[in-house]
PDB file of C-alpha atoms in Angstrom:
ATOM      1  CA  UNK P   1      56.272 -22.723 -19.939  1.00 55.00           C
ATOM      2  CA  UNK P   2      52.941 -23.270 -21.594  1.00 75.00           C
ATOM      3  CA  UNK P   3      49.650 -22.194 -20.144  1.00 91.00           C
ATOM      4  CA  UNK P   4      47.684 -18.999 -19.895  1.00 97.00           C
ATOM      5  CA  UNK P   5      48.207 -15.854 -17.875  1.00 98.00           C
ATOM      6  CA  UNK P   6      45.217 -14.295 -16.158  1.00 98.00           C
ATOM      7  CA  UNK P   7      44.838 -11.524 -13.614  1.00 98.00           C
ATOM      8  CA  UNK P   8      43.317 -12.668 -10.316  1.00 98.00           C
ATOM      9  CA  UNK P   9      42.457  -9.949  -7.801  1.00 98.00           C
ATOM     10  CA  UNK P  10      44.858  -7.585  -9.540  1.00 98.00           C
ATOM     11  CA  UNK P  11      47.833  -9.969  -9.665  1.00 98.00           C
ATOM     12  CA  UNK P  12      49.103 -11.950 -12.675  1.00 98.00           C
ATOM     13  CA  UNK P  13      48.729 -15.723 -12.333  1.00 97.00           C
ATOM     14  CA  UNK P  14      50.014 -18.411 -14.665  1.00 97.00           C
ATOM     15  CA  UNK P  15      47.518 -21.245 -15.143  1.00 97.00           C
ATOM     16  CA  UNK P  16      48.336 -24.572 -16.787  1.00 97.00           C
ATOM     17  CA  UNK P  17      45.450 -24.083 -19.239  1.00 97.00           C
ATOM     18  CA  UNK P  18      42.155 -22.285 -19.727  1.00 97.00           C
ATOM     19  CA  UNK P  19      39.657 -23.560 -17.156  1.00 98.00           C
ATOM     20  CA  UNK P  20      36.180 -22.986 -15.814  1.00 99.00           C
ATOM     21  CA  UNK P  21      35.625 -20.684 -12.865  1.00 98.00           C
ATOM     22  CA  UNK P  22      34.877 -23.758 -10.727  1.00 98.00           C
ATOM     23  CA  UNK P  23      38.190 -25.322 -11.758  1.00 98.00           C
ATOM     24  CA  UNK P  24      40.003 -22.040 -11.108  1.00 98.00           C
ATOM     25  CA  UNK P  25      38.606 -21.801  -7.582  1.00 98.00           C
ATOM     26  CA  UNK P  26      39.718 -25.391  -6.928  1.00 98.00           C
ATOM     27  CA  UNK P  27      43.154 -24.662  -8.436  1.00 97.00           C
ATOM     28  CA  UNK P  28      43.519 -21.620  -6.159  1.00 96.00           C
ATOM     29  CA  UNK P  29      42.241 -23.526  -3.119  1.00 96.00           C
ATOM     30  CA  UNK P  30      39.283 -21.179  -2.637  1.00 96.00           C
ATOM     31  CA  UNK P  31      36.284 -22.447  -0.701  1.00 91.00           C
ATOM     32  CA  UNK P  32      33.053 -21.604  -2.481  1.00 90.00           C
ATOM     33  CA  UNK P  33      30.888 -20.657   0.487  1.00 91.00           C
ATOM     34  CA  UNK P  34      30.461 -16.897   0.727  1.00 93.00           C
ATOM     35  CA  UNK P  35      32.329 -16.193  -2.515  1.00 96.00           C
ATOM     36  CA  UNK P  36      31.361 -14.062  -5.501  1.00 97.00           C
ATOM     37  CA  UNK P  37      33.260 -14.024  -8.801  1.00 98.00           C
ATOM     38  CA  UNK P  38      33.488 -11.382 -11.519  1.00 99.00           C
ATOM     39  CA  UNK P  39      35.032 -12.077 -14.921  1.00 99.00           C
ATOM     40  CA  UNK P  40      36.202  -9.036 -16.869  1.00 99.00           C
ATOM     41  CA  UNK P  41      34.031  -6.763 -14.744  1.00 98.00           C
ATOM     42  CA  UNK P  42      30.840  -8.842 -14.953  1.00 98.00           C
ATOM     43  CA  UNK P  43      29.520 -10.831 -11.994  1.00 98.00           C
ATOM     44  CA  UNK P  44      29.153 -14.507 -12.904  1.00 98.00           C
ATOM     45  CA  UNK P  45      26.265 -16.336 -11.256  1.00 98.00           C
ATOM     46  CA  UNK P  46      27.278 -19.400  -9.257  1.00 97.00           C
ATOM     47  CA  UNK P  47      25.212 -21.672 -11.514  1.00 98.00           C
ATOM     48  CA  UNK P  48      27.353 -20.493 -14.471  1.00 98.00           C
ATOM     49  CA  UNK P  49      30.737 -21.254 -12.871  1.00 98.00           C
ATOM     50  CA  UNK P  50      31.048 -24.754 -14.360  1.00 98.00           C
ATOM     51  CA  UNK P  51      30.526 -23.546 -17.928  1.00 98.00           C
ATOM     52  CA  UNK P  52      32.213 -20.123 -17.839  1.00 99.00           C
ATOM     53  CA  UNK P  53      35.810 -20.413 -19.073  1.00 98.00           C
ATOM     54  CA  UNK P  54      38.675 -18.233 -17.878  1.00 98.00           C
ATOM     55  CA  UNK P  55      41.289 -17.776 -20.587  1.00 97.00           C
ATOM     56  CA  UNK P  56      44.421 -15.815 -21.430  1.00 98.00           C
ATOM     57  CA  UNK P  57      44.240 -12.146 -20.529  1.00 98.00           C
ATOM     58  CA  UNK P  58      41.027 -12.425 -18.519  1.00 99.00           C
ATOM     59  CA  UNK P  59      40.592 -10.450 -15.301  1.00 99.00           C
ATOM     60  CA  UNK P  60      39.018 -12.354 -12.415  1.00 99.00           C
ATOM     61  CA  UNK P  61      37.943 -10.898  -9.099  1.00 98.00           C
ATOM     62  CA  UNK P  62      37.216 -13.339  -6.286  1.00 98.00           C
ATOM     63  CA  UNK P  63      35.425 -11.651  -3.396  1.00 96.00           C
ATOM     64  CA  UNK P  64      34.859 -13.246   0.006  1.00 91.00           C
ATOM     65  CA  UNK P  65      31.718 -12.080   1.781  1.00 83.00           C
ATOM     66  CA  UNK P  66      32.245 -11.007   5.374  1.00 78.00           C
ATOM     67  CA  UNK P  67      29.433 -10.837   7.894  1.00 75.00           C
ATOM     68  CA  UNK P  68      28.975  -7.970  10.261  1.00 73.00           C
ATOM     69  CA  UNK P  69      27.628  -4.484  10.252  1.00 68.00           C
ATOM     70  CA  UNK P  70      26.896  -1.468  12.389  1.00 70.00           C
ATOM     71  CA  UNK P  71      25.698  -1.883  15.939  1.00 66.00           C
TER      72      UNK P  71
END
């Protein structure tokens, strides 16, 4: 099988090809509201998602923000 292997939230994932963070989120079915993304330990600003490419061996963390707090 061709493609690239990346690590997403600590788990290996096989992708059909290198892709932008925006494409990756779509591929994974992740809604973008309340989401932050880090690539190889560096937070990627939302405005950079379309032009930041995820490739073989990259580590991606997708974090969903959760509201709440102490009462």
